[in-house]
Amino acid sequence: MKTNLKKSTFLLTIYNKTFNIAMLTLKKNLPLIPSPQEGEIYHLTEDELNRLTAEFQKWFEEKRGIVRARYWLVFLFLRYTGARISEILNIEESRDIDYRNSTVRLITLKRTGKKKGQYRIIPIPDRLISEYLRTIKLYPSLEGKVFKIERNNFFTVFKAICKKVGIPSEISHPHVLRHTRAIELLRSGIPVTAVQQLMGHASLNTTAMYLRYSNIEIQELMKSKGLI
């Protein structure tokens, strides 16, 4: 009986060691994702956002075509709506874009139960409507198909353009535009409840996360107000 117990214990030890080695090997092969500090939200500075937008436009204009036109418009809609990329790719142009009032209707994802399938109306700049219409005029075959893209291909392009303008790889993902837009709206004085509605957050607590400032931002803000 004791011999069998020792044998079982020995086999269990070998199994645990093998499992731990396998897990370490797996972790080494996975892409590293930084763990943000408590309350930290990755976003672009105003300068980074401007450089990214300018570089994306340059990328589109240096070799114009249907594919690049689509990606350019998707980028602009992400930038000015703060929407999730899945919400942008669900846009049905004839149904959801109001050219006269400069708004876009988005389905709000990540909702369950009775709240599932809800839509929200997002105001967008007149110049975005103009850019959309100008692009459709240049490429008539795009009408109704602008947002029919492969998201992984868009991710690849987005990451490459971010790299060109020196944006860290760990935040070179389209979702960073969502965080950036929320912070931009709040710091421009838009009420937090309005930003919650625009972002499609189920809870106000989620939106309130964007009100936090880093220590450096707090110091710069206090200096600008003459408080230190």
PDB file of C-alpha atoms in Angstrom:
ATOM      1  CA  MET A   1       0.000   0.000   0.000  1.00  0.00           C
ATOM      2  CA  LYS A   2       2.858   2.353   0.953  1.00  0.00           C
ATOM      3  CA  THR A   3       4.695   1.473  -2.269  1.00  0.00           C
ATOM      4  CA  ASN A   4       1.644   2.378  -4.372  1.00  0.00           C
ATOM      5  CA  LEU A   5       1.247   5.674  -2.476  1.00  0.00           C
ATOM      6  CA  LYS A   6       4.891   6.602  -3.051  1.00  0.00           C
ATOM      7  CA  LYS A   7       4.566   5.701  -6.711  1.00  0.00           C
ATOM      8  CA  SER A   8       1.436   7.901  -7.087  1.00  0.00           C
ATOM      9  CA  THR A   9       3.143  10.804  -5.321  1.00  0.00           C
ATOM     10  CA  PHE A  10       6.193  10.470  -7.569  1.00  0.00           C
ATOM     11  CA  LEU A  11       4.046  10.420 -10.739  1.00  0.00           C
ATOM     12  CA  LEU A  12       2.075  13.452  -9.561  1.00  0.00           C
ATOM     13  CA  THR A  13       5.308  15.372  -8.931  1.00  0.00           C
ATOM     14  CA  ILE A  14       6.593  14.517 -12.421  1.00  0.00           C
ATOM     15  CA  TYR A  15       3.254  15.571 -13.949  1.00  0.00           C
ATOM     16  CA  ASN A  16       3.270  18.925 -12.124  1.00  0.00           C
ATOM     17  CA  LYS A  17       6.829  19.675 -13.213  1.00  0.00           C
ATOM     18  CA  THR A  18       6.033  18.770 -16.820  1.00  0.00           C
ATOM     19  CA  PHE A  19       2.878  20.919 -16.749  1.00  0.00           C
ATOM     20  CA  ASN A  20       4.749  23.924 -15.319  1.00  0.00           C
ATOM     21  CA  ILE A  21       7.475  23.649 -17.968  1.00  0.00           C
ATOM     22  CA  ALA A  22       4.834  23.447 -20.702  1.00  0.00           C
ATOM     23  CA  MET A  23       3.053  26.533 -19.365  1.00  0.00           C
ATOM     24  CA  LEU A  24       6.311  28.501 -19.204  1.00  0.00           C
ATOM     25  CA  THR A  25       7.083  27.551 -22.794  1.00  0.00           C
ATOM     26  CA  LEU A  26       3.588  28.597 -23.882  1.00  0.00           C
ATOM     27  CA  LYS A  27       3.887  31.961 -22.122  1.00  0.00           C
ATOM     28  CA  LYS A  28       7.216  32.665 -23.803  1.00  0.00           C
ATOM     29  CA  ASN A  29       5.627  32.161 -27.210  1.00  0.00           C
ATOM     30  CA  LEU A  30       2.663  34.438 -26.525  1.00  0.00           C
ATOM     31  CA  PRO A  31       2.792  38.166 -27.385  1.00  0.00           C
ATOM     32  CA  LEU A  32       3.491  40.296 -24.357  1.00  0.00           C
ATOM     33  CA  ILE A  33       0.577  42.466 -23.255  1.00  0.00           C
ATOM     34  CA  PRO A  34       1.495  45.064 -20.644  1.00  0.00           C
ATOM     35  CA  SER A  35      -0.513  45.128 -17.435  1.00  0.00           C
ATOM     36  CA  PRO A  36      -1.697  48.698 -16.918  1.00  0.00           C
ATOM     37  CA  GLN A  37      -1.447  50.228 -13.487  1.00  0.00           C
ATOM     38  CA  GLU A  38      -4.660  50.456 -11.510  1.00  0.00           C
ATOM     39  CA  GLY A  39      -6.974  52.985 -13.128  1.00  0.00           C
ATOM     40  CA  GLU A  40      -4.650  53.623 -16.082  1.00  0.00           C
ATOM     41  CA  ILE A  41      -6.270  53.886 -19.503  1.00  0.00           C
ATOM     42  CA  TYR A  42      -4.132  53.843 -22.610  1.00  0.00           C
ATOM     43  CA  HIS A  43      -4.889  56.703 -24.968  1.00  0.00           C
ATOM     44  CA  LEU A  44      -3.199  58.957 -27.485  1.00  0.00           C
ATOM     45  CA  THR A  45      -1.994  62.452 -26.715  1.00  0.00           C
ATOM     46  CA  GLU A  46      -3.287  65.264 -28.900  1.00  0.00           C
ATOM     47  CA  ASP A  47       0.032  65.343 -30.750  1.00  0.00           C
ATOM     48  CA  GLU A  48       0.034  61.562 -31.299  1.00  0.00           C
ATOM     49  CA  LEU A  49      -3.540  61.673 -32.584  1.00  0.00           C
ATOM     50  CA  ASN A  50      -2.719  64.483 -35.010  1.00  0.00           C
ATOM     51  CA  ARG A  51       0.390  62.700 -36.280  1.00  0.00           C
ATOM     52  CA  LEU A  52      -1.500  59.431 -36.702  1.00  0.00           C
ATOM     53  CA  THR A  53      -4.325  61.131 -38.624  1.00  0.00           C
ATOM     54  CA  ALA A  54      -1.890  62.977 -40.895  1.00  0.00           C
ATOM     55  CA  GLU A  55       0.101  59.801 -41.599  1.00  0.00           C
ATOM     56  CA  PHE A  56      -3.061  57.796 -42.315  1.00  0.00           C
ATOM     57  CA  GLN A  57      -4.201  60.451 -44.784  1.00  0.00           C
ATOM     58  CA  LYS A  58      -0.751  60.477 -46.401  1.00  0.00           C
ATOM     59  CA  TRP A  59      -0.873  56.670 -46.711  1.00  0.00           C
ATOM     60  CA  PHE A  60      -4.257  56.936 -48.440  1.00  0.00           C
ATOM     61  CA  GLU A  61      -3.308  59.739 -50.800  1.00  0.00           C
ATOM     62  CA  GLU A  62       0.085  58.409 -51.904  1.00  0.00           C
ATOM     63  CA  LYS A  63      -1.521  55.379 -53.546  1.00  0.00           C
ATOM     64  CA  ARG A  64      -5.236  55.987 -53.903  1.00  0.00           C
ATOM     65  CA  GLY A  65      -7.551  53.062 -54.508  1.00  0.00           C
ATOM     66  CA  ILE A  66     -10.697  51.350 -53.258  1.00  0.00           C
ATOM     67  CA  VAL A  67      -9.002  49.425 -50.439  1.00  0.00           C
ATOM     68  CA  ARG A  68      -7.148  52.414 -49.045  1.00  0.00           C
ATOM     69  CA  ALA A  69     -10.235  54.595 -49.408  1.00  0.00           C
ATOM     70  CA  ARG A  70     -12.197  52.133 -47.285  1.00  0.00           C
ATOM     71  CA  TYR A  71      -9.511  51.996 -44.585  1.00  0.00           C
ATOM     72  CA  TRP A  72      -9.215  55.777 -44.512  1.00  0.00           C
ATOM     73  CA  LEU A  73     -12.959  56.204 -43.955  1.00  0.00           C
ATOM     74  CA  VAL A  74     -13.065  53.455 -41.330  1.00  0.00           C
ATOM     75  CA  PHE A  75     -10.234  55.217 -39.507  1.00  0.00           C
ATOM     76  CA  LEU A  76     -12.071  58.551 -39.594  1.00  0.00           C
ATOM     77  CA  PHE A  77     -15.327  57.028 -38.325  1.00  0.00           C
ATOM     78  CA  LEU A  78     -13.438  55.315 -35.491  1.00  0.00           C
ATOM     79  CA  ARG A  79     -11.656  58.534 -34.638  1.00  0.00           C
ATOM     80  CA  TYR A  80     -14.760  60.758 -34.528  1.00  0.00           C
ATOM     81  CA  THR A  81     -17.310  58.348 -33.028  1.00  0.00           C
ATOM     82  CA  GLY A  82     -15.206  56.583 -30.402  1.00  0.00           C
ATOM     83  CA  ALA A  83     -17.045  53.412 -31.403  1.00  0.00           C
ATOM     84  CA  ARG A  84     -15.866  49.833 -31.210  1.00  0.00           C
ATOM     85  CA  ILE A  85     -14.596  48.608 -34.563  1.00  0.00           C
ATOM     86  CA  SER A  86     -17.350  45.962 -34.655  1.00  0.00           C
ATOM     87  CA  GLU A  87     -19.932  48.733 -34.369  1.00  0.00           C
ATOM     88  CA  ILE A  88     -18.356  50.637 -37.272  1.00  0.00           C
ATOM     89  CA  LEU A  89     -18.227  47.544 -39.463  1.00  0.00           C
ATOM     90  CA  ASN A  90     -21.948  47.009 -38.799  1.00  0.00           C
ATOM     91  CA  ILE A  91     -22.890  50.357 -40.374  1.00  0.00           C
ATOM     92  CA  GLU A  92     -25.393  50.096 -43.203  1.00  0.00           C
ATOM     93  CA  GLU A  93     -24.728  53.358 -45.031  1.00  0.00           C
ATOM     94  CA  SER A  94     -28.150  54.022 -46.566  1.00  0.00           C
ATOM     95  CA  ARG A  95     -29.861  53.236 -43.271  1.00  0.00           C
ATOM     96  CA  ASP A  96     -27.452  54.572 -40.647  1.00  0.00           C
ATOM     97  CA  ILE A  97     -25.755  57.691 -42.044  1.00  0.00           C
ATOM     98  CA  ASP A  98     -27.832  60.880 -41.951  1.00  0.00           C
ATOM     99  CA  TYR A  99     -26.074  63.178 -44.416  1.00  0.00           C
ATOM    100  CA  ARG A 100     -28.304  66.180 -43.722  1.00  0.00           C
ATOM    101  CA  ASN A 101     -27.921  66.163 -39.932  1.00  0.00           C
ATOM    102  CA  SER A 102     -24.354  64.776 -39.862  1.00  0.00           C
ATOM    103  CA  THR A 103     -25.064  61.819 -37.608  1.00  0.00           C
ATOM    104  CA  VAL A 104     -24.470  58.094 -37.733  1.00  0.00           C
ATOM    105  CA  ARG A 105     -26.571  55.419 -36.081  1.00  0.00           C
ATOM    106  CA  LEU A 106     -24.592  52.647 -34.392  1.00  0.00           C
ATOM    107  CA  ILE A 107     -25.736  49.384 -32.912  1.00  0.00           C
ATOM    108  CA  THR A 108     -24.514  49.203 -29.324  1.00  0.00           C
ATOM    109  CA  LEU A 109     -22.662  45.947 -28.779  1.00  0.00           C
ATOM    110  CA  LYS A 110     -21.760  44.196 -25.531  1.00  0.00           C
ATOM    111  CA  ARG A 111     -25.351  44.434 -24.308  1.00  0.00           C
ATOM    112  CA  THR A 112     -27.432  41.504 -23.072  1.00  0.00           C
ATOM    113  CA  GLY A 113     -31.078  40.808 -22.313  1.00  0.00           C
ATOM    114  CA  LYS A 114     -33.561  43.602 -23.004  1.00  0.00           C
ATOM    115  CA  LYS A 115     -30.740  46.051 -23.816  1.00  0.00           C
ATOM    116  CA  LYS A 116     -29.433  43.865 -26.645  1.00  0.00           C
ATOM    117  CA  GLY A 117     -29.920  45.300 -30.129  1.00  0.00           C
ATOM    118  CA  GLN A 118     -30.119  48.938 -29.001  1.00  0.00           C
ATOM    119  CA  TYR A 119     -28.879  51.741 -31.245  1.00  0.00           C
ATOM    120  CA  ARG A 120     -27.384  55.139 -30.471  1.00  0.00           C
ATOM    121  CA  ILE A 121     -27.073  58.280 -32.594  1.00  0.00           C
ATOM    122  CA  ILE A 122     -23.623  59.869 -32.807  1.00  0.00           C
ATOM    123  CA  PRO A 123     -23.064  63.402 -34.161  1.00  0.00           C
ATOM    124  CA  ILE A 124     -20.072  63.543 -36.509  1.00  0.00           C
ATOM    125  CA  PRO A 125     -18.241  66.475 -38.123  1.00  0.00           C
ATOM    126  CA  ASP A 126     -19.641  67.905 -41.355  1.00  0.00           C
ATOM    127  CA  ARG A 127     -16.182  67.442 -42.884  1.00  0.00           C
ATOM    128  CA  LEU A 128     -16.433  63.692 -42.267  1.00  0.00           C
ATOM    129  CA  ILE A 129     -19.708  63.564 -44.193  1.00  0.00           C
ATOM    130  CA  SER A 130     -18.053  65.599 -46.946  1.00  0.00           C
ATOM    131  CA  GLU A 131     -15.070  63.247 -47.054  1.00  0.00           C
ATOM    132  CA  TYR A 132     -17.376  60.236 -47.220  1.00  0.00           C
ATOM    133  CA  LEU A 133     -19.422  61.713 -50.088  1.00  0.00           C
ATOM    134  CA  ARG A 134     -16.289  62.833 -51.948  1.00  0.00           C
ATOM    135  CA  THR A 135     -14.820  59.332 -51.685  1.00  0.00           C
ATOM    136  CA  ILE A 136     -18.043  57.711 -52.922  1.00  0.00           C
ATOM    137  CA  LYS A 137     -18.028  60.113 -55.871  1.00  0.00           C
ATOM    138  CA  LEU A 138     -14.459  59.068 -56.713  1.00  0.00           C
ATOM    139  CA  TYR A 139     -15.233  55.351 -56.290  1.00  0.00           C
ATOM    140  CA  PRO A 140     -18.952  54.774 -57.058  1.00  0.00           C
ATOM    141  CA  SER A 141     -18.578  50.998 -56.621  1.00  0.00           C
ATOM    142  CA  LEU A 142     -17.879  51.613 -52.918  1.00  0.00           C
ATOM    143  CA  GLU A 143     -21.366  52.895 -52.182  1.00  0.00           C
ATOM    144  CA  GLY A 144     -23.004  50.639 -49.617  1.00  0.00           C
ATOM    145  CA  LYS A 145     -19.775  48.674 -49.184  1.00  0.00           C
ATOM    146  CA  VAL A 146     -17.396  51.091 -47.448  1.00  0.00           C
ATOM    147  CA  PHE A 147     -17.428  49.236 -44.149  1.00  0.00           C
ATOM    148  CA  LYS A 148     -17.214  45.724 -45.606  1.00  0.00           C
ATOM    149  CA  ILE A 149     -13.556  45.119 -44.732  1.00  0.00           C
ATOM    150  CA  GLU A 150     -11.490  42.409 -43.059  1.00  0.00           C
ATOM    151  CA  ARG A 151     -10.731  43.717 -39.603  1.00  0.00           C
ATOM    152  CA  ASN A 152      -7.450  41.803 -39.267  1.00  0.00           C
ATOM    153  CA  ASN A 153      -6.116  43.483 -42.404  1.00  0.00           C
ATOM    154  CA  PHE A 154      -7.150  46.843 -40.988  1.00  0.00           C
ATOM    155  CA  PHE A 155      -5.396  46.024 -37.696  1.00  0.00           C
ATOM    156  CA  THR A 156      -2.191  45.296 -39.621  1.00  0.00           C
ATOM    157  CA  VAL A 157      -2.327  48.594 -41.505  1.00  0.00           C
ATOM    158  CA  PHE A 158      -3.222  50.525 -38.352  1.00  0.00           C
ATOM    159  CA  LYS A 159      -0.300  49.038 -36.441  1.00  0.00           C
ATOM    160  CA  ALA A 160       2.145  49.773 -39.286  1.00  0.00           C
ATOM    161  CA  ILE A 161       1.054  53.426 -39.489  1.00  0.00           C
ATOM    162  CA  CYS A 162       1.282  53.775 -35.704  1.00  0.00           C
ATOM    163  CA  LYS A 163       4.846  52.479 -35.874  1.00  0.00           C
ATOM    164  CA  LYS A 164       5.721  55.099 -38.510  1.00  0.00           C
ATOM    165  CA  VAL A 165       4.722  57.944 -36.189  1.00  0.00           C
ATOM    166  CA  GLY A 166       6.339  56.474 -33.097  1.00  0.00           C
ATOM    167  CA  ILE A 167       3.260  55.280 -31.207  1.00  0.00           C
ATOM    168  CA  PRO A 168       4.178  52.409 -28.824  1.00  0.00           C
ATOM    169  CA  SER A 169       3.254  48.971 -30.149  1.00  0.00           C
ATOM    170  CA  GLU A 170       1.336  48.029 -26.994  1.00  0.00           C
ATOM    171  CA  ILE A 171      -1.303  50.682 -27.728  1.00  0.00           C
ATOM    172  CA  SER A 172      -1.238  50.387 -31.530  1.00  0.00           C
ATOM    173  CA  HIS A 173      -4.745  48.976 -31.769  1.00  0.00           C
ATOM    174  CA  PRO A 174      -7.891  50.679 -33.135  1.00  0.00           C
ATOM    175  CA  HIS A 175      -9.503  50.484 -29.682  1.00  0.00           C
ATOM    176  CA  VAL A 176      -7.095  53.160 -28.483  1.00  0.00           C
ATOM    177  CA  LEU A 177      -9.123  55.623 -30.587  1.00  0.00           C
ATOM    178  CA  ARG A 178     -12.171  54.805 -28.454  1.00  0.00           C
ATOM    179  CA  HIS A 179     -10.312  55.636 -25.237  1.00  0.00           C
ATOM    180  CA  THR A 180      -8.846  58.747 -26.829  1.00  0.00           C
ATOM    181  CA  ARG A 181     -12.206  60.052 -28.017  1.00  0.00           C
ATOM    182  CA  ALA A 182     -13.844  59.538 -24.617  1.00  0.00           C
ATOM    183  CA  ILE A 183     -11.064  61.472 -22.880  1.00  0.00           C
ATOM    184  CA  GLU A 184     -11.143  64.174 -25.570  1.00  0.00           C
ATOM    185  CA  LEU A 185     -14.891  64.679 -25.053  1.00  0.00           C
ATOM    186  CA  LEU A 186     -14.693  64.790 -21.258  1.00  0.00           C
ATOM    187  CA  ARG A 187     -11.770  67.213 -21.225  1.00  0.00           C
ATOM    188  CA  SER A 188     -13.650  69.450 -23.642  1.00  0.00           C
ATOM    189  CA  GLY A 189     -16.413  69.810 -21.075  1.00  0.00           C
ATOM    190  CA  ILE A 190     -18.978  67.343 -22.426  1.00  0.00           C
ATOM    191  CA  PRO A 191     -20.986  66.032 -19.421  1.00  0.00           C
ATOM    192  CA  VAL A 192     -20.064  62.538 -18.309  1.00  0.00           C
ATOM    193  CA  THR A 193     -23.638  61.296 -18.812  1.00  0.00           C
ATOM    194  CA  ALA A 194     -23.561  62.517 -22.432  1.00  0.00           C
ATOM    195  CA  VAL A 195     -20.225  60.768 -23.003  1.00  0.00           C
ATOM    196  CA  GLN A 196     -21.707  57.591 -21.523  1.00  0.00           C
ATOM    197  CA  GLN A 197     -24.484  57.780 -24.101  1.00  0.00           C
ATOM    198  CA  LEU A 198     -22.079  58.487 -26.970  1.00  0.00           C
ATOM    199  CA  MET A 199     -19.758  55.637 -25.993  1.00  0.00           C
ATOM    200  CA  GLY A 200     -22.604  53.191 -25.426  1.00  0.00           C
ATOM    201  CA  HIS A 201     -21.503  52.338 -21.896  1.00  0.00           C
ATOM    202  CA  ALA A 202     -24.026  50.374 -19.866  1.00  0.00           C
ATOM    203  CA  SER A 203     -22.649  51.774 -16.602  1.00  0.00           C
ATOM    204  CA  LEU A 204     -21.678  55.344 -15.727  1.00  0.00           C
ATOM    205  CA  ASN A 205     -18.790  53.888 -13.718  1.00  0.00           C
ATOM    206  CA  THR A 206     -17.168  52.751 -16.964  1.00  0.00           C
ATOM    207  CA  THR A 207     -17.294  56.273 -18.380  1.00  0.00           C
ATOM    208  CA  ALA A 208     -16.037  57.768 -15.111  1.00  0.00           C
ATOM    209  CA  MET A 209     -12.813  55.783 -15.526  1.00  0.00           C
ATOM    210  CA  TYR A 210     -11.836  58.228 -18.272  1.00  0.00           C
ATOM    211  CA  LEU A 211     -11.922  61.138 -15.823  1.00  0.00           C
ATOM    212  CA  ARG A 212      -8.731  59.940 -14.170  1.00  0.00           C
ATOM    213  CA  TYR A 213      -5.475  61.745 -14.835  1.00  0.00           C
ATOM    214  CA  SER A 214      -1.911  60.488 -14.622  1.00  0.00           C
ATOM    215  CA  ASN A 215       0.462  62.146 -12.123  1.00  0.00           C
ATOM    216  CA  ILE A 216       2.268  63.955 -14.964  1.00  0.00           C
ATOM    217  CA  GLU A 217      -1.046  65.252 -16.375  1.00  0.00           C
ATOM    218  CA  ILE A 218      -2.117  66.475 -12.927  1.00  0.00           C
ATOM    219  CA  GLN A 219       1.178  68.303 -12.495  1.00  0.00           C
ATOM    220  CA  GLU A 220       0.929  69.964 -15.928  1.00  0.00           C
ATOM    221  CA  LEU A 221      -2.701  70.932 -15.289  1.00  0.00           C
ATOM    222  CA  MET A 222      -1.847  72.493 -11.925  1.00  0.00           C
ATOM    223  CA  LYS A 223       1.052  74.406 -13.495  1.00  0.00           C
ATOM    224  CA  SER A 224      -1.202  75.751 -16.259  1.00  0.00           C
ATOM    225  CA  LYS A 225      -3.605  77.047 -13.587  1.00  0.00           C
ATOM    226  CA  GLY A 226      -0.777  78.621 -11.575  1.00  0.00           C
ATOM    227  CA  LEU A 227      -1.417  76.347  -8.609  1.00  0.00           C
ATOM    228  CA  ILE A 228       2.175  75.130  -8.316  1.00  0.00           C
TER     229      ILE A 228
END
